Coordinates of C-alpha atoms and ligand atoms in Angstrom, one line a residue:
X1 CA 0.2 0.2 -0.1
X2 CA 1.6 3.1 -0.9
X3 CA 1.6 5.7 1.6
X4 CA 0.5 9.6 0.6
X5 CA 1.6 12.3 3.0
X6 CA 0.4 15.4 2.2
X7 CA 3.6 17.1 1.0
X8 CA 3.1 14.5 -1.5
X9 CA 0.0 15.5 -2.7
X10 CA 1.3 18.2 -4.0
X11 CA -1.7 20.1 -2.7
X12 CA -1.1 23.2 -0.9
X13 CA -2.6 24.1 2.7
X14 CA -5.6 26.7 2.8
X15 CA -2.8 28.8 4.7
X16 CA -3.1 29.7 1.4
X17 CA -6.6 30.3 1.0
X18 CA -7.2 32.7 4.3
X19 CA -11.0 32.4 2.6
X20 CA -11.2 29.6 0.5
X21 CA -14.0 29.8 -1.6
X22 CA -16.5 26.7 -2.9
X23 CA -14.0 26.1 -5.9
X24 CA -10.9 26.0 -3.7
X25 CA -12.1 23.7 -1.5
X26 CA -14.2 21.3 -4.6
X27 CA -10.6 21.7 -5.9
X28 CA -8.6 20.4 -2.9
X29 CA -11.5 17.8 -2.2
X30 CA -11.1 15.9 -5.7
X31 CA -7.5 16.4 -5.6
X32 CA -6.7 14.7 -1.9
X33 CA -9.8 12.0 -3.2
X34 CA -7.7 10.5 -5.8
X35 CA -4.0 11.0 -3.7
X36 CA -5.2 9.4 -0.4
X37 CA -8.0 6.6 -1.8
X38 CA -5.8 3.5 -0.3
X39 CA -4.2 5.6 2.5
X40 CA -4.1 4.5 5.9
X41 CA -6.7 6.3 8.4
X42 CA -3.9 8.1 10.4
X43 CA -2.3 9.5 6.9
X44 CA -6.6 10.6 5.9
X45 CA -6.8 12.2 9.5
X46 CA -3.1 14.0 9.3
X47 CA -3.7 15.6 5.6
X48 CA -6.8 17.1 7.0
X49 CA -5.7 18.5 10.1
X50 CA -2.8 20.1 8.6
X51 CA -5.2 21.1 5.6
X52 CA -8.5 22.7 7.7
X53 CA -6.5 23.7 11.5
X54 CA -9.0 25.3 14.0
X55 CA -11.1 25.2 10.8
X56 CA -11.7 21.1 11.4
X57 CA -13.8 19.0 13.2
X58 CA -14.8 15.5 14.1
X59 CA -18.1 14.4 13.8
X60 CA -19.6 11.4 16.1
X61 CA -23.1 9.6 16.7
X62 CA -20.5 7.8 20.0
X63 CA -21.7 4.3 18.4
X64 CA -18.0 3.8 18.6
X65 CA -14.8 6.2 19.0
X66 CA -12.5 4.7 16.2
X67 CA -12.3 8.1 14.5
X68 CA -12.0 9.7 17.2
X69 CA -9.4 7.6 18.7
X70 CA -7.7 8.0 15.7
X71 CA -8.0 12.0 15.4
X72 CA -6.7 12.0 18.8
X73 CA -3.4 10.1 18.2
X74 CA -2.4 12.6 15.1
X75 CA -4.5 15.7 15.7
X76 CA -4.6 15.9 19.8
X77 CA -7.0 18.8 20.6
X78 CA -8.7 17.9 17.4
X79 CA -12.7 19.3 18.0
X80 CA -15.6 16.0 18.2
X81 CA -18.8 17.4 17.6
X82 CA -21.7 15.3 18.8
X83 CA -25.4 15.9 18.4
X84 CA -26.5 15.9 21.0
X85 CA -30.6 14.8 20.2
X86 CA -31.9 14.7 24.0
X87 CA -33.1 10.9 22.4
X88 CA -30.2 8.9 22.7
X89 CA -29.7 5.8 24.3
X90 CA -27.8 6.1 28.4
X91 CA -24.9 3.8 26.3
X92 CA -24.8 6.2 23.7
X93 CA -23.8 9.2 26.4
X94 CA -21.8 7.1 28.2
X95 CA -19.3 6.7 25.3
X96 CA -19.2 10.5 24.5
X97 CA -18.6 11.1 28.1
X98 CA -16.0 8.4 28.1
X99 CA -14.4 9.8 25.0
X100 CA -14.4 12.8 26.7
X101 CA -12.5 11.6 29.9
X102 CA -10.2 9.4 27.9
X103 CA -9.0 11.1 24.8
X104 CA -7.4 14.4 24.2
X105 CA -10.1 15.6 22.1
X106 CA -12.2 18.8 22.9
X107 CA -16.1 17.3 23.0
X108 CA -18.7 19.4 21.4
X109 CA -22.1 18.5 22.3
X110 CA -24.9 20.2 20.2
X111 CA -28.1 20.6 21.3
X112 CA -31.2 21.3 19.0
X113 CA -32.6 24.8 19.2
X114 CA -35.4 23.0 20.9
X115 CA -35.9 20.4 24.0
X116 CA -37.7 17.2 23.7
X117 CA -40.5 18.8 26.1
X118 CA -40.6 21.6 23.7
X119 CA -40.8 20.1 20.3
X120 CA -43.7 18.0 21.8
X121 CA -45.9 21.1 22.6
X122 CA -45.1 23.0 19.3
X123 CA -45.3 20.0 17.2
X124 CA -47.4 16.8 19.1
X125 CA -45.9 14.7 21.3
X126 CA -43.7 11.2 19.8
X127 CA -43.1 13.6 16.6
X128 CA -40.5 10.7 15.3
X129 CA -43.8 8.3 14.8
X130 CA -45.4 10.3 12.9
X131 CA -42.6 12.4 10.5
X132 CA -39.3 11.5 11.1
X133 CA -38.0 14.1 8.5
X134 CA -39.2 16.7 10.6
X135 CA -38.1 14.9 13.5
X136 CA -34.8 14.4 12.4
X137 CA -34.4 18.0 10.9
X138 CA -34.9 19.6 14.3
X139 CA -32.6 17.6 16.0
X140 CA -30.4 16.3 13.8
X141 CA -29.9 18.2 10.3
X142 CA -30.3 22.1 11.4
X143 CA -27.5 21.1 15.0
X144 CA -25.1 20.1 12.4
X145 CA -25.2 22.8 10.0
X146 CA -25.0 25.8 13.3
X147 CA -21.6 23.5 15.0
X148 CA -20.5 23.0 11.1
X149 CA -20.1 26.9 10.4
X150 CA -17.4 27.1 12.3
X151 CA -15.0 24.7 10.3
X152 CA -14.4 24.0 6.9
X153 CA -14.1 20.7 7.2
X154 CA -15.3 17.6 8.7
X155 CA -14.5 13.8 9.8
X156 CA -16.9 11.2 9.6
X157 CA -17.7 7.7 10.1
X158 CA -19.2 6.3 7.7
X159 CA -17.9 3.1 5.2
X160 CA -18.5 1.3 2.7
X161 CA -19.9 -1.7 4.1
X162 CA -22.4 -0.1 6.6
X163 CA -24.9 -0.1 4.0
X164 CA -25.3 -0.3 0.1
X165 CA -26.1 3.9 0.3
X166 CA -23.2 3.8 1.5
X167 CA -21.1 1.5 -1.2
X168 CA -19.2 4.4 -3.0
X169 CA -18.2 6.5 -0.3
X170 CA -14.9 8.5 -1.0
X171 CA -12.3 8.9 1.6
X172 CA -12.7 12.8 0.8
X173 CA -15.6 14.6 -1.0
X174 CA -16.8 18.1 -1.3
X175 CA -20.3 18.7 -0.1
X176 CA -21.8 21.1 -2.4
X177 CA -24.7 21.7 -0.1
X178 CA -23.1 22.6 2.6
X179 CA -19.9 24.6 0.7
X180 CA -17.6 21.7 2.6
X181 CA -14.9 19.2 2.6
X182 CA -16.4 16.1 3.7
X183 CA -13.2 13.1 5.4
X184 CA -14.5 10.1 5.6
X185 CA -10.7 8.5 6.7
X186 CA -12.2 4.9 7.5
X187 CA -14.5 4.3 4.5
X188 CA -12.6 1.7 2.8
X189 CA -12.3 -0.3 6.4
X190 CA -14.8 -3.5 6.6
X191 CA -16.2 -4.4 10.3
X192 CA -13.4 -6.7 10.5
X193 CA -11.0 -3.5 10.7
X194 CA -13.2 -1.6 12.8
X195 CA -13.1 -4.4 15.6
X196 CA -9.8 -5.0 15.3
X197 CA -8.7 -1.4 16.1
X198 CA -11.2 -1.6 18.8
X199 CA -9.6 -4.3 20.4
X200 CA -5.7 -2.5 19.6
X201 CA -6.5 0.3 21.0
X202 CA -9.2 -0.4 24.1
X203 CA -11.5 1.8 22.0
X204 CA -15.2 2.4 24.0
X205 CA -17.6 1.3 22.0
X206 CA -21.0 1.5 23.0
X207 CA -22.7 -1.8 24.7
X208 CA -25.6 -2.0 22.6
X209 CA -23.4 -3.6 20.1
X210 CA -23.5 -6.9 22.2
X211 CA -27.3 -6.4 23.0
X212 CA -28.4 -7.8 19.1
X213 CA -27.8 -3.9 17.5
X214 CA -26.3 -3.3 14.6
X215 CA -26.3 0.5 13.8
X216 CA -27.0 2.8 17.2
X217 CA -29.2 5.9 16.7
X218 CA -32.0 7.5 18.3
X219 CA -33.6 5.5 21.0
X220 CA -37.3 5.8 19.2
X221 CA -35.8 4.6 15.6
X222 CA -33.6 2.2 16.9
X223 CA -34.7 -1.5 17.4
X224 CA -32.1 -4.5 17.6
X225 CA -31.4 -6.4 13.7
X226 CA -31.4 -10.3 13.1
X227 CA -28.3 -12.5 12.3
X228 CA -26.7 -11.8 8.4
X229 CA -29.8 -8.7 8.4
X230 CA -28.4 -4.9 7.1
X231 CA -26.8 -3.5 9.8
X232 CA -28.9 -0.2 9.0
X233 CA -32.2 -2.6 9.1
X234 CA -32.6 -1.4 12.4
X235 CA -33.1 2.1 11.9
X236 CA -36.2 3.5 11.2
X237 CA -38.1 0.4 11.2
X238 CA -41.4 1.0 10.0
X239 CA -40.8 3.7 7.6
X240 CA -38.9 4.4 4.1
X241 CA -35.6 6.4 5.8
X242 CA -32.7 5.3 5.5
X243 CA -31.1 8.1 6.3
X244 CA -31.0 10.6 9.2
X245 CA -29.9 13.6 6.1
X246 CA -26.5 14.4 7.8
X247 CA -25.2 11.9 4.8
X248 CA -27.2 13.1 2.0
Ligands
SF4_301 FE1 -36.2 12.3 15.6 FE2 -35.6 9.7 15.5 FE3 -34.5 11.3 13.9 FE4 -33.5 10.9 16.2 S1 -33.3 9.5 15.0 S2 -33.7 12.7 15.6 S3 -35.9 10.8 17.2 S4 -36.4 11.2 13.9

């Protein structure tokens, strides 16, 4: 496997673009996607933090803390954004708190504009059962947009093997809707790669995986999956919905 360094990419860092335009970011992302395909996650992470500096964050659902851990090793102190919907399982919040207490990262919990009680008052109780897109917009999408206003680029833990909808995830992409660069350092990893990394570094993992959950989101919209089932089949199982809107 060829190790591609940021210098090897022939890319300039954003220091050369005090106010990078969408065109600058798109061109940077395209070059990086080609050059970093096949590179180790650590190399992709280093390129991202070298390139974007403080204008970069990691986002984490706290299903596991693998991506946050990779960045904590190559860029200590990096911001880790967690969307605290108010509807997470206690096990998810435990991973968030363990990450904050044990890793050299800066965890930022971003909350929706309305509490769950305020949302119930305005839209009626259990909006997630009637209009999950609306609920996801208010509790996940809008808070993410608000958090990302501070950054030019962000990292996710998306992987190609998670579902058919994620099969073509590039390691670096330009998100034209947000005008930002999205970095997916473990896009090419398999579940086995994740398990090996977790075991090697003793990374915090959501305890619900051991109880039969294949993919973990808010408790009202997550159910256990059967062996052999698509791990994301347990998300919004009563609806056609497969994504919360953060990655589309
Ligand atoms: Fe609401 Fe469910 Fe989306 Fe969470 S996953 S924000 S509960 S619709």
